[in-house]
């Protein structure tokens, strides 16, 4: 597994973070892992939401590739 080091965190913020984690019954390390996992998951959820919006806008693909190839082959569409 990867490791990360976060530098230059204000002492007061670090202490409040540790206290909040302890109040939730977690170590500061576990609380930080939970935050990072949530942050990374948000990006995936947003990307999936954008893809769903595109699918709704475009609609289902109804083209028949076999028919397109046959039409191209049987006509002059494929010739210069």
CSV table of N, CA and C in Angstrom, one decimal:
chain,number,residue,atom,x,y,z
A,1,UNK,N,0.8,-1.2,0.0
A,1,UNK,CA,0.0,0.0,0.0
A,1,UNK,C,0.9,1.2,0.0
A,2,UNK,N,0.3,2.3,-0.6
A,2,UNK,CA,1.1,3.6,-0.6
A,2,UNK,C,1.0,4.3,0.7
A,3,UNK,N,2.0,5.2,0.9
A,3,UNK,CA,2.1,6.0,2.1
A,3,UNK,C,2.1,7.4,1.6
A,4,UNK,N,1.5,8.3,2.5
A,4,UNK,CA,1.5,9.7,2.2
A,4,UNK,C,2.0,10.5,3.4
A,5,UNK,N,2.7,11.6,3.2
A,5,UNK,CA,3.1,12.5,4.3
A,5,UNK,C,2.6,13.9,4.0
A,6,UNK,N,1.9,14.4,4.9
A,6,UNK,CA,1.3,15.8,4.8
A,6,UNK,C,2.1,16.7,5.7
A,7,UNK,N,2.7,17.7,5.1
A,7,UNK,CA,3.6,18.6,5.9
A,7,UNK,C,2.9,19.9,6.1
A,8,UNK,N,3.4,20.7,7.0
A,8,UNK,CA,3.0,22.1,7.3
A,8,UNK,C,1.5,22.2,7.7
A,9,UNK,N,1.0,21.3,8.5
A,9,UNK,CA,-0.4,21.4,9.0
A,9,UNK,C,-0.3,22.2,10.3
A,10,UNK,N,-1.2,23.2,10.4
A,10,UNK,CA,-1.2,24.0,11.6
A,10,UNK,C,-1.4,23.1,12.9
A,11,UNK,N,-0.6,23.3,13.9
A,11,UNK,CA,-0.7,22.5,15.1
A,11,UNK,C,-2.1,22.4,15.7
A,12,UNK,N,-2.8,23.5,15.7
A,12,UNK,CA,-4.2,23.5,16.2
A,12,UNK,C,-5.1,22.6,15.4
A,13,UNK,N,-5.0,22.7,14.1
A,13,UNK,CA,-5.8,21.9,13.2
A,13,UNK,C,-5.5,20.4,13.4
A,14,UNK,N,-4.2,20.1,13.6
A,14,UNK,CA,-3.8,18.7,13.8
A,14,UNK,C,-4.4,18.2,15.1
A,15,UNK,N,-4.3,19.0,16.1
A,15,UNK,CA,-4.9,18.5,17.4
A,15,UNK,C,-6.4,18.4,17.4
A,16,UNK,N,-7.1,19.3,16.7
A,16,UNK,CA,-8.5,19.2,16.6
A,16,UNK,C,-8.9,17.9,15.8
A,17,UNK,N,-8.1,17.7,14.7
A,17,UNK,CA,-8.4,16.5,13.9
A,17,UNK,C,-8.2,15.2,14.8
A,18,UNK,N,-7.2,15.1,15.5
A,18,UNK,CA,-6.9,14.0,16.4
A,18,UNK,C,-8.0,13.8,17.4
A,19,UNK,N,-8.5,14.9,18.0
A,19,UNK,CA,-9.6,14.9,19.0
A,19,UNK,C,-10.9,14.4,18.4
A,20,UNK,N,-11.2,14.9,17.2
A,20,UNK,CA,-12.4,14.5,16.5
A,20,UNK,C,-12.3,13.0,16.2
A,21,UNK,N,-11.2,12.5,15.7
A,21,UNK,CA,-11.1,11.1,15.3
A,21,UNK,C,-11.2,10.3,16.6
A,22,UNK,N,-10.6,10.7,17.7
A,22,UNK,CA,-10.8,10.0,19.0
A,22,UNK,C,-12.2,9.9,19.4
A,23,UNK,N,-12.9,11.0,19.3
A,23,UNK,CA,-14.3,11.1,19.7
A,23,UNK,C,-15.2,10.1,18.8
A,24,UNK,N,-14.8,9.9,17.6
A,24,UNK,CA,-15.5,9.0,16.7
A,24,UNK,C,-15.0,7.5,16.9
A,25,UNK,N,-14.1,7.3,17.8
A,25,UNK,CA,-13.6,6.0,18.1
A,25,UNK,C,-12.6,5.5,17.1
A,26,UNK,N,-11.9,6.4,16.4
A,26,UNK,CA,-10.9,6.1,15.4
A,26,UNK,C,-9.6,6.7,15.7
A,27,UNK,N,-8.6,6.1,15.1
A,27,UNK,CA,-7.2,6.7,15.2
A,27,UNK,C,-7.2,7.8,14.2
A,28,UNK,N,-6.3,8.8,14.4
A,28,UNK,CA,-6.1,9.8,13.4
A,28,UNK,C,-5.8,9.3,12.0
A,29,UNK,N,-5.0,8.2,12.0
A,29,UNK,CA,-4.6,7.5,10.8
A,29,UNK,C,-5.8,7.0,10.0
A,30,UNK,N,-6.7,6.3,10.8
A,30,UNK,CA,-7.9,5.7,10.2
A,30,UNK,C,-8.8,6.8,9.7
A,31,UNK,N,-9.0,7.9,10.4
A,31,UNK,CA,-9.8,9.0,10.0
A,31,UNK,C,-9.3,9.7,8.7
A,32,UNK,N,-8.0,9.8,8.6
A,32,UNK,CA,-7.3,10.3,7.4
A,32,UNK,C,-7.6,9.4,6.2
A,33,UNK,N,-7.4,8.1,6.4
A,33,UNK,CA,-7.7,7.1,5.4
A,33,UNK,C,-9.2,7.3,4.9
A,34,UNK,N,-10.1,7.4,5.8
A,34,UNK,CA,-11.5,7.5,5.5
A,34,UNK,C,-11.7,8.8,4.6
A,35,UNK,N,-11.1,9.9,5.0
A,35,UNK,CA,-11.2,11.1,4.3
A,35,UNK,C,-10.6,11.0,2.8
A,36,UNK,N,-9.5,10.4,2.7
A,36,UNK,CA,-8.8,10.2,1.4
A,36,UNK,C,-9.7,9.3,0.5
A,37,UNK,N,-10.2,8.2,1.1
A,37,UNK,CA,-11.0,7.3,0.3
A,37,UNK,C,-12.3,8.0,-0.2
A,38,UNK,N,-12.9,8.8,0.7
A,38,UNK,CA,-14.1,9.6,0.3
A,38,UNK,C,-13.8,10.6,-0.8
A,39,UNK,N,-12.6,11.3,-0.7
A,39,UNK,CA,-12.2,12.3,-1.6
A,39,UNK,C,-12.0,11.6,-3.0
A,40,UNK,N,-11.4,10.5,-3.0
A,40,UNK,CA,-11.1,9.8,-4.3
A,40,UNK,C,-12.4,9.2,-4.9
A,41,UNK,N,-13.3,8.8,-4.1
A,41,UNK,CA,-14.5,8.2,-4.6
A,41,UNK,C,-15.4,9.3,-5.2
A,42,UNK,N,-15.4,10.5,-4.6
A,42,UNK,CA,-16.2,11.6,-5.2
A,42,UNK,C,-15.8,11.9,-6.6
A,43,UNK,N,-14.6,11.8,-7.0
A,43,UNK,CA,-14.2,12.0,-8.4
A,43,UNK,C,-14.8,11.0,-9.3
A,44,UNK,N,-14.8,9.7,-8.8
A,44,UNK,CA,-15.4,8.6,-9.6
A,44,UNK,C,-16.9,8.8,-9.8
A,45,UNK,N,-17.5,9.2,-8.7
A,45,UNK,CA,-19.0,9.4,-8.7
A,45,UNK,C,-19.3,10.6,-9.7
A,46,UNK,N,-18.6,11.6,-9.6
A,46,UNK,CA,-18.8,12.8,-10.5
A,46,UNK,C,-18.6,12.4,-12.0
A,47,UNK,N,-17.6,11.6,-12.3
A,47,UNK,CA,-17.3,11.1,-13.6
A,47,UNK,C,-18.5,10.2,-14.1
A,48,UNK,N,-18.9,9.3,-13.3
A,48,UNK,CA,-20.1,8.5,-13.7
A,48,UNK,C,-21.3,9.3,-13.9
A,49,UNK,N,-21.6,10.3,-13.1
A,49,UNK,CA,-22.7,11.2,-13.3
A,49,UNK,C,-22.6,11.9,-14.6
A,50,UNK,N,-21.4,12.4,-15.0
A,50,UNK,CA,-21.3,13.1,-16.3
A,50,UNK,C,-21.5,12.1,-17.4
A,51,UNK,N,-21.0,10.9,-17.3
A,51,UNK,CA,-21.3,9.9,-18.3
A,51,UNK,C,-22.8,9.6,-18.5
A,52,UNK,N,-23.5,9.4,-17.4
A,52,UNK,CA,-24.9,9.2,-17.4
A,52,UNK,C,-25.6,10.3,-18.1
A,53,UNK,N,-25.2,11.6,-17.8
A,53,UNK,CA,-25.9,12.7,-18.5
A,53,UNK,C,-25.6,12.7,-20.0
A,54,UNK,N,-24.4,12.3,-20.4
A,54,UNK,CA,-24.2,12.2,-21.8
A,54,UNK,C,-25.0,11.1,-22.5
A,55,UNK,N,-25.1,10.0,-21.8
A,55,UNK,CA,-26.0,8.9,-22.3
A,55,UNK,C,-27.4,9.3,-22.5
A,56,UNK,N,-27.9,10.1,-21.5
A,56,UNK,CA,-29.3,10.5,-21.6
A,56,UNK,C,-29.5,11.5,-22.8
A,57,UNK,N,-28.5,12.4,-23.0
A,57,UNK,CA,-28.5,13.4,-24.0
A,57,UNK,C,-28.4,12.7,-25.4
A,58,UNK,N,-27.5,11.8,-25.6
A,58,UNK,CA,-27.3,11.1,-26.8
A,58,UNK,C,-28.3,10.1,-27.2
A,59,UNK,N,-28.7,9.3,-26.2
A,59,UNK,CA,-29.7,8.3,-26.4
A,59,UNK,C,-29.0,7.0,-26.8
A,60,UNK,N,-29.8,5.9,-27.0
A,60,UNK,CA,-29.2,4.6,-27.3
A,60,UNK,C,-28.6,4.7,-28.7
A,61,UNK,N,-27.6,3.9,-29.0
A,61,UNK,CA,-27.0,3.8,-30.3
A,61,UNK,C,-27.8,2.7,-31.1
A,62,UNK,N,-28.4,3.1,-32.2
A,62,UNK,CA,-29.3,2.2,-32.9
A,62,UNK,C,-28.7,1.8,-34.3
A,63,UNK,N,-27.5,2.3,-34.5
A,63,UNK,CA,-26.9,1.9,-35.8
A,63,UNK,C,-26.6,0.5,-35.9
A,64,UNK,N,-26.8,-0.1,-37.1
A,64,UNK,CA,-26.4,-1.5,-37.3
A,64,UNK,C,-25.1,-1.5,-38.1
A,65,UNK,N,-24.0,-1.9,-37.5
A,65,UNK,CA,-22.7,-1.8,-38.2
A,65,UNK,C,-22.7,-2.7,-39.4
A,66,UNK,N,-23.3,-3.8,-39.4
A,66,UNK,CA,-23.3,-4.8,-40.5
A,66,UNK,C,-24.0,-4.1,-41.7
A,67,UNK,N,-25.1,-3.4,-41.5
A,67,UNK,CA,-25.9,-2.7,-42.6
A,67,UNK,C,-25.0,-1.6,-43.1
A,68,UNK,N,-24.3,-0.9,-42.3
A,68,UNK,CA,-23.5,0.2,-42.8
A,68,UNK,C,-22.3,-0.3,-43.6
A,69,UNK,N,-21.7,-1.4,-43.2
A,69,UNK,CA,-20.6,-2.0,-44.0
A,69,UNK,C,-21.1,-2.5,-45.3
A,70,UNK,N,-22.3,-3.2,-45.3
A,70,UNK,CA,-22.9,-3.7,-46.6
A,70,UNK,C,-23.2,-2.5,-47.5
A,71,UNK,N,-23.8,-1.5,-47.0
A,71,UNK,CA,-24.2,-0.4,-47.8
A,71,UNK,C,-22.9,0.3,-48.5
A,72,UNK,N,-21.9,0.4,-47.7
A,72,UNK,CA,-20.6,1.0,-48.1
A,72,UNK,C,-20.0,0.1,-49.2
A,73,UNK,N,-20.1,-1.2,-49.0
A,73,UNK,CA,-19.5,-2.2,-49.9
A,73,UNK,C,-20.3,-2.3,-51.2
A,74,UNK,N,-21.6,-2.2,-51.1
A,74,UNK,CA,-22.5,-2.4,-52.3
A,74,UNK,C,-22.7,-1.1,-53.1
A,75,UNK,N,-22.2,0.0,-52.6
A,75,UNK,CA,-22.4,1.3,-53.4
A,75,UNK,C,-21.0,1.9,-53.6
A,76,UNK,N,-21.0,3.1,-54.1
A,76,UNK,CA,-19.8,3.8,-54.4
A,76,UNK,C,-19.3,4.6,-53.2
A,77,UNK,N,-20.0,4.5,-52.1
A,77,UNK,CA,-19.7,5.4,-50.9
A,77,UNK,C,-18.3,5.2,-50.4
A,78,UNK,N,-17.7,4.0,-50.6
A,78,UNK,CA,-16.4,3.7,-50.1
A,78,UNK,C,-15.3,3.9,-51.1
A,79,UNK,N,-15.7,4.4,-52.3
A,79,UNK,CA,-14.6,4.6,-53.3
A,79,UNK,C,-14.4,6.1,-53.5
A,80,UNK,N,-13.2,6.4,-53.8
A,80,UNK,CA,-12.9,7.9,-54.1
A,80,UNK,C,-13.1,8.2,-55.5
